[in-house]
Short mmCIF file of C-alpha atoms and ligand atoms in Angstrom, two decimals:
data_model
loop_
_atom_site.label_atom_id
_atom_site.label_comp_id
_atom_site.label_asym_id
_atom_site.label_seq_id
_atom_site.Cartn_x
_atom_site.Cartn_y
_atom_site.Cartn_z
CA MET B 1 -1.06 -91.72 0.22
CA ALA B 2 -0.52 -88.15 -1.10
CA VAL B 3 -0.87 -85.36 1.42
CA ASP B 4 -3.87 -83.15 0.74
CA THR B 5 -3.15 -79.42 1.15
CA ILE B 6 -6.09 -77.31 2.28
CA LEU B 7 -6.08 -73.50 2.27
CA VAL B 8 -8.46 -72.04 4.87
CA THR B 9 -9.32 -68.34 5.03
CA ALA B 10 -10.48 -66.51 8.20
CA ALA B 11 -8.86 -69.18 10.40
CA SER B 12 -8.98 -66.83 13.41
CA GLY B 13 -12.69 -66.07 12.92
CA ASN B 14 -15.86 -67.55 14.33
CA ILE B 15 -15.95 -70.55 12.03
CA GLY B 16 -12.20 -70.90 11.62
CA THR B 17 -11.57 -71.15 15.36
CA ARG B 18 -13.70 -74.32 15.40
CA LEU B 19 -12.71 -75.59 11.96
CA ILE B 20 -8.90 -75.75 12.25
CA PRO B 21 -8.74 -78.17 15.26
CA LEU B 22 -11.44 -80.34 13.64
CA LEU B 23 -9.59 -80.54 10.33
CA LEU B 24 -6.36 -81.46 12.13
CA SER B 25 -8.00 -84.22 14.16
CA THR B 26 -10.34 -85.61 11.48
CA LEU B 27 -8.05 -85.55 8.45
CA PRO B 28 -4.59 -86.63 9.69
CA SER B 29 -2.93 -86.72 6.28
CA THR B 30 -3.54 -83.08 5.46
CA ARG B 31 -1.52 -79.86 5.57
CA LEU B 32 -3.18 -76.53 6.22
CA ILE B 33 -2.25 -73.18 4.65
CA LEU B 34 -3.66 -70.27 6.62
CA PRO B 35 -3.53 -66.82 4.97
CA THR B 36 -4.02 -63.99 7.44
CA SER B 37 -3.54 -60.24 7.74
CA SER B 38 -1.83 -60.84 11.07
CA ALA B 39 0.23 -63.99 11.87
CA ALA B 40 0.01 -63.04 15.55
CA LYS B 41 -3.69 -63.97 15.50
CA LEU B 42 -2.70 -67.56 14.67
CA ALA B 43 0.36 -67.75 16.96
CA LYS B 44 -1.04 -70.84 18.71
CA TYR B 45 -0.48 -72.83 15.49
CA ALA B 46 3.02 -71.47 14.82
CA SER B 47 4.82 -74.63 16.00
CA ASN B 48 2.47 -77.08 14.29
CA SER B 49 4.43 -78.79 11.48
CA ARG B 50 1.23 -79.43 9.53
CA ILE B 51 0.36 -75.74 9.36
CA SER B 52 1.86 -72.91 7.28
CA ILE B 53 0.78 -69.43 8.35
CA GLU B 54 1.07 -66.93 5.49
CA GLU B 55 0.87 -63.23 6.33
CA GLY B 56 -0.47 -60.92 3.62
CA SER B 57 -3.66 -59.41 2.24
CA ILE B 58 -6.42 -61.78 1.16
CA LYS B 59 -7.49 -58.95 -1.16
CA ASP B 60 -4.26 -59.24 -3.18
CA PRO B 61 -5.03 -61.76 -5.98
CA TYR B 62 -1.35 -62.04 -7.00
CA TRP B 63 -0.22 -62.97 -3.50
CA LEU B 64 -3.15 -65.38 -3.01
CA GLY B 65 -2.64 -66.95 -6.44
CA GLN B 66 1.04 -67.58 -5.67
CA LEU B 67 0.11 -69.41 -2.43
CA PHE B 68 -1.86 -72.00 -4.38
CA VAL B 69 1.07 -72.73 -6.65
CA THR B 70 3.79 -72.61 -3.95
CA HIS B 71 1.91 -75.02 -1.70
CA SER B 72 0.16 -77.10 -4.41
CA VAL B 73 -3.16 -76.38 -2.73
CA SER B 74 -5.79 -78.95 -3.69
CA THR B 75 -8.75 -77.87 -1.52
CA VAL B 76 -9.93 -74.42 -0.41
CA PHE B 77 -12.25 -73.47 2.43
CA LEU B 78 -13.28 -69.96 1.40
CA ASN B 79 -14.82 -67.77 4.12
CA LEU B 80 -14.74 -64.07 3.24
CA THR B 81 -16.32 -61.01 4.70
CA GLY B 82 -16.20 -57.21 4.54
CA THR B 83 -17.23 -54.42 2.19
CA ASP B 84 -14.97 -55.75 -0.59
CA GLU B 85 -16.24 -59.32 -0.30
CA LEU B 86 -17.48 -59.53 -3.91
CA PHE B 87 -14.20 -58.40 -5.51
CA THR B 88 -12.13 -60.56 -3.18
CA THR B 89 -14.29 -63.63 -3.84
CA MET B 90 -14.27 -63.25 -7.63
CA ASN B 91 -10.50 -62.76 -7.68
CA ALA B 92 -10.13 -65.81 -5.47
CA LEU B 93 -12.29 -67.96 -7.79
CA ASP B 94 -10.18 -66.82 -10.73
CA SER B 95 -6.98 -67.64 -8.83
CA PHE B 96 -8.20 -71.18 -8.10
CA GLN B 97 -8.82 -71.69 -11.80
CA ARG B 98 -5.42 -70.28 -12.81
CA SER B 99 -3.57 -72.34 -10.21
CA GLY B 100 -4.27 -75.63 -11.96
CA THR B 101 -3.88 -77.34 -8.55
CA VAL B 102 -7.24 -76.62 -6.83
CA LYS B 103 -9.62 -79.58 -7.14
CA HIS B 104 -12.32 -78.72 -4.60
CA LEU B 105 -13.82 -75.61 -3.00
CA VAL B 106 -16.01 -75.26 0.07
CA TYR B 107 -17.62 -71.81 0.06
CA VAL B 108 -19.35 -70.09 3.02
CA SER B 109 -22.53 -68.35 1.90
CA GLY B 110 -25.80 -67.95 3.84
CA ALA B 111 -29.01 -69.97 4.14
CA GLY B 112 -31.57 -69.58 1.38
CA ASP B 113 -32.43 -70.43 -2.20
CA TRP B 114 -30.33 -67.87 -4.03
CA THR B 115 -29.99 -69.57 -7.41
CA SER B 116 -33.48 -70.55 -8.67
CA PRO B 117 -35.38 -67.80 -10.59
CA ALA B 118 -37.94 -67.56 -7.75
CA GLY B 119 -35.25 -67.50 -5.07
CA ILE B 120 -33.24 -64.80 -6.84
CA LYS B 121 -36.39 -62.72 -7.35
CA THR B 122 -37.26 -62.86 -3.65
CA LEU B 123 -33.70 -62.02 -2.63
CA ILE B 124 -33.39 -59.08 -5.03
CA THR B 125 -36.87 -57.80 -4.17
CA ARG B 126 -36.39 -57.87 -0.46
CA HIS B 127 -32.68 -57.29 0.25
CA THR B 128 -30.52 -54.21 -0.25
CA ALA B 129 -27.58 -55.30 1.95
CA GLY B 130 -24.59 -55.68 -0.35
CA HIS B 131 -22.92 -58.47 1.62
CA VAL B 132 -26.11 -60.55 1.31
CA LEU B 133 -26.84 -59.80 -2.36
CA MET B 134 -23.28 -60.55 -3.50
CA LYS B 135 -23.64 -64.17 -2.38
CA THR B 136 -26.28 -64.88 -5.04
CA ILE B 137 -23.75 -63.75 -7.68
CA VAL B 138 -21.09 -66.04 -6.25
CA GLU B 139 -23.43 -69.03 -5.98
CA GLN B 140 -24.58 -68.49 -9.59
CA LYS B 141 -20.97 -68.10 -10.72
CA LEU B 142 -20.19 -71.47 -9.12
CA GLN B 143 -23.17 -73.06 -10.88
CA HIS B 144 -22.51 -71.57 -14.33
CA GLY B 145 -18.80 -70.69 -14.31
CA GLY B 146 -17.61 -73.98 -15.79
CA PHE B 147 -14.84 -74.21 -13.18
CA PRO B 148 -12.34 -77.08 -13.34
CA PHE B 149 -12.91 -77.86 -9.63
CA SER B 150 -15.86 -79.27 -7.69
CA TRP B 151 -17.56 -77.09 -5.08
CA THR B 152 -19.91 -77.33 -2.10
CA VAL B 153 -21.72 -74.32 -0.62
CA LEU B 154 -22.40 -73.99 3.11
CA GLY B 155 -25.57 -72.01 3.95
CA PRO B 156 -25.55 -71.16 7.65
CA THR B 157 -28.36 -69.23 9.31
CA LEU B 158 -27.74 -66.68 12.08
CA PHE B 159 -24.69 -67.59 14.21
CA PHE B 160 -25.25 -68.09 17.97
CA ASP B 161 -22.07 -65.97 18.40
CA ASN B 162 -23.77 -62.89 16.96
CA ASP B 163 -25.40 -62.52 20.37
CA LEU B 164 -21.96 -61.53 21.65
CA SER B 165 -21.48 -58.83 18.96
CA PHE B 166 -22.08 -56.15 21.54
CA PRO B 167 -19.26 -56.52 24.07
CA ASP B 168 -21.27 -55.48 27.15
CA PHE B 169 -24.28 -57.66 26.43
CA LEU B 170 -23.61 -60.25 29.15
CA GLN B 171 -23.64 -57.47 31.77
CA SER B 172 -26.72 -55.68 30.41
CA SER B 173 -30.43 -56.35 30.22
CA LEU B 174 -30.79 -55.23 26.61
CA TYR B 175 -30.35 -57.61 23.66
CA ASP B 176 -29.35 -55.09 20.98
CA ILE B 177 -30.53 -56.69 17.75
CA PRO B 178 -34.23 -56.04 16.89
CA LEU B 179 -35.09 -59.62 15.90
CA GLY B 180 -38.82 -59.09 15.41
CA SER B 181 -41.62 -61.61 15.76
CA LYS B 182 -41.32 -63.68 12.55
CA GLY B 183 -38.42 -65.72 13.87
CA ILE B 184 -34.86 -66.50 12.79
CA SER B 185 -33.10 -69.88 12.63
CA ARG B 186 -29.89 -70.06 14.69
CA VAL B 187 -26.70 -72.06 14.10
CA SER B 188 -23.59 -72.92 16.10
CA CYS B 189 -20.23 -72.21 14.46
CA ALA B 190 -19.20 -75.71 15.60
CA ASP B 191 -21.87 -77.16 13.29
CA ILE B 192 -20.73 -74.95 10.41
CA ALA B 193 -17.19 -76.20 11.01
CA LEU B 194 -18.41 -79.82 11.12
CA ALA B 195 -20.29 -79.38 7.83
CA GLY B 196 -17.12 -77.80 6.42
CA VAL B 197 -15.03 -80.83 7.40
CA LYS B 198 -17.62 -83.19 5.88
CA ALA B 199 -17.59 -81.17 2.65
CA VAL B 200 -13.78 -81.06 2.54
CA GLU B 201 -13.57 -84.81 3.23
CA ASP B 202 -16.14 -85.56 0.53
CA ARG B 203 -14.13 -83.62 -2.09
CA GLY B 204 -17.18 -83.20 -4.30
CA LYS B 205 -18.00 -86.90 -4.59
CA THR B 206 -21.50 -86.80 -3.12
CA LEU B 207 -21.77 -83.16 -1.97
CA GLY B 208 -20.36 -81.59 -5.14
CA GLY B 209 -22.64 -78.95 -6.65
CA LYS B 210 -24.80 -78.93 -3.50
CA LYS B 211 -25.66 -76.39 -0.82
CA ILE B 212 -25.79 -77.59 2.78
CA THR B 213 -28.11 -75.36 4.81
CA ILE B 214 -27.09 -75.41 8.48
CA GLY B 215 -29.09 -74.35 11.55
CA SER B 216 -32.25 -74.92 13.54
CA LEU B 217 -35.62 -75.70 12.00
CA HIS B 218 -37.20 -73.59 14.72
CA LYS B 219 -37.17 -69.86 14.07
CA TYR B 220 -36.52 -67.96 17.29
CA THR B 221 -38.56 -64.78 17.78
CA ASP B 222 -37.63 -61.77 19.90
CA ALA B 223 -39.85 -63.17 22.66
CA ASP B 224 -38.17 -66.62 22.47
CA THR B 225 -34.74 -64.97 22.62
CA ALA B 226 -35.63 -62.71 25.55
CA ALA B 227 -36.99 -65.71 27.49
CA LEU B 228 -33.88 -67.84 26.85
CA TRP B 229 -31.44 -65.08 27.81
CA SER B 230 -33.49 -64.03 30.85
CA LYS B 231 -33.40 -67.61 32.13
CA ALA B 232 -29.71 -68.06 31.39
CA LEU B 233 -28.60 -64.78 32.98
CA GLY B 234 -31.07 -64.93 35.88
CA ARG B 235 -32.43 -61.45 35.21
CA GLU B 236 -34.97 -59.97 32.83
CA VAL B 237 -33.55 -59.36 29.35
CA HIS B 238 -35.43 -57.31 26.72
CA VAL B 239 -34.85 -57.55 23.01
CA ARG B 240 -34.69 -54.14 21.36
CA PRO B 241 -38.09 -53.55 19.70
CA ALA B 242 -38.25 -53.77 15.88
CA ASP B 243 -39.80 -50.30 15.55
CA GLU B 244 -38.28 -47.13 14.04
CA GLU B 245 -36.75 -46.06 17.34
CA GLY B 246 -35.27 -49.52 17.85
CA TRP B 247 -33.80 -49.62 14.34
CA GLU B 248 -32.29 -46.15 14.70
CA ALA B 249 -30.63 -47.09 17.98
CA PHE B 250 -29.38 -50.43 16.63
CA GLU B 251 -27.97 -48.84 13.48
CA ALA B 252 -26.23 -46.08 15.46
CA ALA B 253 -24.63 -48.67 17.76
CA THR B 254 -23.56 -50.83 14.82
CA VAL B 255 -22.09 -47.85 12.93
CA ALA B 256 -20.16 -46.84 16.06
CA ARG B 257 -18.69 -50.33 16.28
CA ALA B 258 -18.16 -51.24 12.62
CA GLY B 259 -18.16 -47.97 10.62
CA LYS B 260 -20.78 -46.34 8.43
CA VAL B 261 -20.66 -48.59 5.35
CA TRP B 262 -20.69 -51.92 7.18
CA GLY B 263 -22.98 -50.62 9.93
CA ARG B 264 -25.69 -49.58 7.46
CA ASP B 265 -25.34 -52.86 5.55
CA ILE B 266 -25.78 -54.95 8.71
CA ALA B 267 -28.84 -52.90 9.74
CA LEU B 268 -30.40 -53.34 6.30
CA MET B 269 -29.93 -57.09 6.55
CA TYR B 270 -31.45 -57.44 10.00
CA ARG B 271 -34.47 -55.35 9.00
CA VAL B 272 -35.39 -57.90 6.32
CA PHE B 273 -34.80 -60.86 8.62
CA SER B 274 -36.97 -59.18 11.22
CA GLU B 275 -39.80 -58.44 8.74
CA ASP B 276 -39.67 -61.72 6.78
CA GLY B 277 -38.10 -64.19 9.18
CA TRP B 278 -35.17 -66.39 8.07
CA GLY B 279 -34.83 -70.13 8.13
CA MET B 280 -34.91 -73.32 6.15
CA THR B 281 -37.26 -75.94 4.73
CA GLU B 282 -37.84 -79.37 6.31
CA GLU B 283 -35.99 -80.98 3.37
CA GLU B 284 -32.97 -78.74 3.93
CA TYR B 285 -33.04 -79.58 7.62
CA ALA B 286 -33.17 -83.34 6.91
CA PHE B 287 -30.26 -83.05 4.47
CA GLN B 288 -28.23 -81.21 7.08
CA VAL B 289 -28.83 -83.94 9.68
CA GLN B 290 -27.73 -86.54 7.13
CA VAL B 291 -24.51 -84.62 6.36
CA LEU B 292 -23.66 -83.77 10.00
CA GLY B 293 -24.61 -87.28 11.22
CA LYS B 294 -26.46 -85.65 14.11
CA GLU B 295 -29.09 -83.05 14.96
CA PRO B 296 -27.67 -79.50 14.92
CA ASP B 297 -26.64 -77.93 18.25
CA ARG B 298 -29.54 -76.37 20.15
CA TYR B 299 -29.63 -72.58 20.52
CA GLU B 300 -31.05 -73.16 24.02
CA ASP B 301 -27.73 -74.85 24.98
CA GLY B 302 -25.70 -72.25 23.12
CA VAL B 303 -27.30 -69.43 25.14
CA ILE B 304 -26.41 -71.19 28.41
CA GLN B 305 -22.82 -71.73 27.28
CA MET B 306 -22.48 -68.08 26.22
CA ALA B 307 -24.06 -66.88 29.48
CA ASN B 308 -21.60 -69.03 31.44
CA GLY B 309 -18.69 -67.45 29.56
CA GLU B 310 -17.79 -70.74 27.88
CA VAL B 311 -17.81 -69.15 24.43
CA LYS B 312 -15.47 -66.35 23.47
CA LYS B 313 -16.31 -64.31 20.43
CA ALA B 314 -13.60 -64.58 17.78
CA ASP B 315 -11.42 -61.57 17.05
CA LYS B 316 -13.62 -59.90 14.47
CA ARG B 317 -13.25 -56.83 12.38
CA TYR B 318 -16.82 -57.02 11.16
CA ALA B 319 -20.19 -57.55 12.86
N1 NAP E 1 -22.63 -63.99 11.31
C1 NAP E 1 -23.70 -64.60 10.82
O1 NAP E 1 -24.72 -64.77 11.50
C2 NAP E 1 -23.68 -65.14 9.42
C3 NAP E 1 -24.76 -65.86 8.96
C4 NAP E 1 -24.73 -66.41 7.67
C5 NAP E 1 -23.60 -66.22 6.87
N2 NAP E 1 -22.55 -65.47 7.36
C6 NAP E 1 -21.38 -65.30 6.51
O2 NAP E 1 -20.32 -66.03 7.11
C7 NAP E 1 -19.08 -65.43 6.69
C8 NAP E 1 -18.21 -65.28 7.92
O3 NAP E 1 -18.59 -64.15 8.59
P1 NAP E 1 -17.98 -63.83 10.00
O4 NAP E 1 -18.50 -62.47 10.30
O5 NAP E 1 -18.29 -64.88 10.96
O6 NAP E 1 -16.37 -63.80 9.68
P2 NAP E 1 -15.17 -64.26 10.66
O7 NAP E 1 -15.21 -65.73 10.76
O8 NAP E 1 -15.19 -63.51 11.90
O9 NAP E 1 -13.88 -63.84 9.84
C9 NAP E 1 -13.27 -62.56 9.99
C10 NAP E 1 -11.86 -62.71 9.48
O10 NAP E 1 -11.87 -63.07 8.10
C11 NAP E 1 -10.69 -62.62 7.45
N3 NAP E 1 -11.20 -62.01 6.21
C12 NAP E 1 -11.96 -62.67 5.34
N4 NAP E 1 -12.29 -61.88 4.29
C13 NAP E 1 -11.71 -60.68 4.50
C14 NAP E 1 -11.68 -59.44 3.75
N5 NAP E 1 -12.31 -59.30 2.58
N6 NAP E 1 -11.03 -58.41 4.29
C15 NAP E 1 -10.41 -58.55 5.45
N7 NAP E 1 -10.40 -59.69 6.18
C16 NAP E 1 -11.04 -60.75 5.72
C17 NAP E 1 -9.96 -61.77 8.45
O11 NAP E 1 -8.99 -62.59 9.02
P3 NAP E 1 -7.45 -62.16 9.13
O12 NAP E 1 -7.41 -60.85 9.86
O13 NAP E 1 -6.78 -63.29 9.86
O14 NAP E 1 -6.92 -62.00 7.73
C18 NAP E 1 -11.05 -61.43 9.44
O15 NAP E 1 -10.55 -61.15 10.74
C19 NAP E 1 -19.44 -64.12 6.00
O16 NAP E 1 -19.38 -64.32 4.59
C20 NAP E 1 -20.86 -63.87 6.44
O17 NAP E 1 -21.62 -63.10 5.54
C21 NAP E 1 -22.55 -64.94 8.61
#
């Protein structure tokens, strides 16, 4: 049986940290190519004969394109982030096409209908955050681009791990993100990784051209979140109020941590989630359970694990 070569981006990130061990254990006849800006971040895989760590810039389309050819990459797990996410993604899609070797792509987007006329209208009307809006362009490009490879889109909701975005949170009584009262679905990165493995394994046979929305059906409000964290930490935790003062403070803290461009973008995104809520339909939920072969992880359990220090936030450049 031919060895399948899978290129995975952001292997040191929140999803990648869970995805790489799962790919190695679930798909024994595969090789993994891991592009990274810093090989030191992936040092724990350095002696694994099934893994090639490639140091360079994911933003360089010539370097990335050469990796596909050199390693005869057949499958790509594409997880990109940052203020240049649109350019990097489009150049990557073009490189897959040029390579002639890529047969299947799994692309990390976000939950939501971002390709029907009604879905696009809602997204464009409500959102201004560039890193959210660009994903509708990518999803439409996949649908209409006539690519010579199959693709599956993953649509996660809000990661459990985002609760650890502010380093001092576990020692404080303030949950920094103004979540608001409409409610937001939450997802474990382990479930995103599991959906990723299923989509890689499927290679477009049954999941090709589909979006798998991943997360809870329940949408957690600020009050839900405060209650869960208060119980888990054994002290009263307040969620920052979703009022002007709360937004100003949240944005200032995010800018201090992630810079002005990314900080503003993240704040713009959370404002819409707080005002509109964010989640999934019952049909999307049922499809997810079918793909995962289980119910998604519970945020209630995730909060306890994070409070107990069992989850470490991945080394992240962005919020
Ligand atoms: N966080 C959420 O709640 C959430 C919800 C829904 C969707 N999403 C989407 O999920 C994706 C993953 O987000 P994340 O924040 O969790 O990422 P992450 O897994 O922490 O990945 C960060 C790593 O990705 C690599 N990378 C990818 N694209 C890059 C670029 N253009 N420039 C520089 N480095 C890049 C870098 O790794 P190296 O340094 O090793 O090169 C970086 O350290 C994003 O597209 C995000 O919009 C996130």
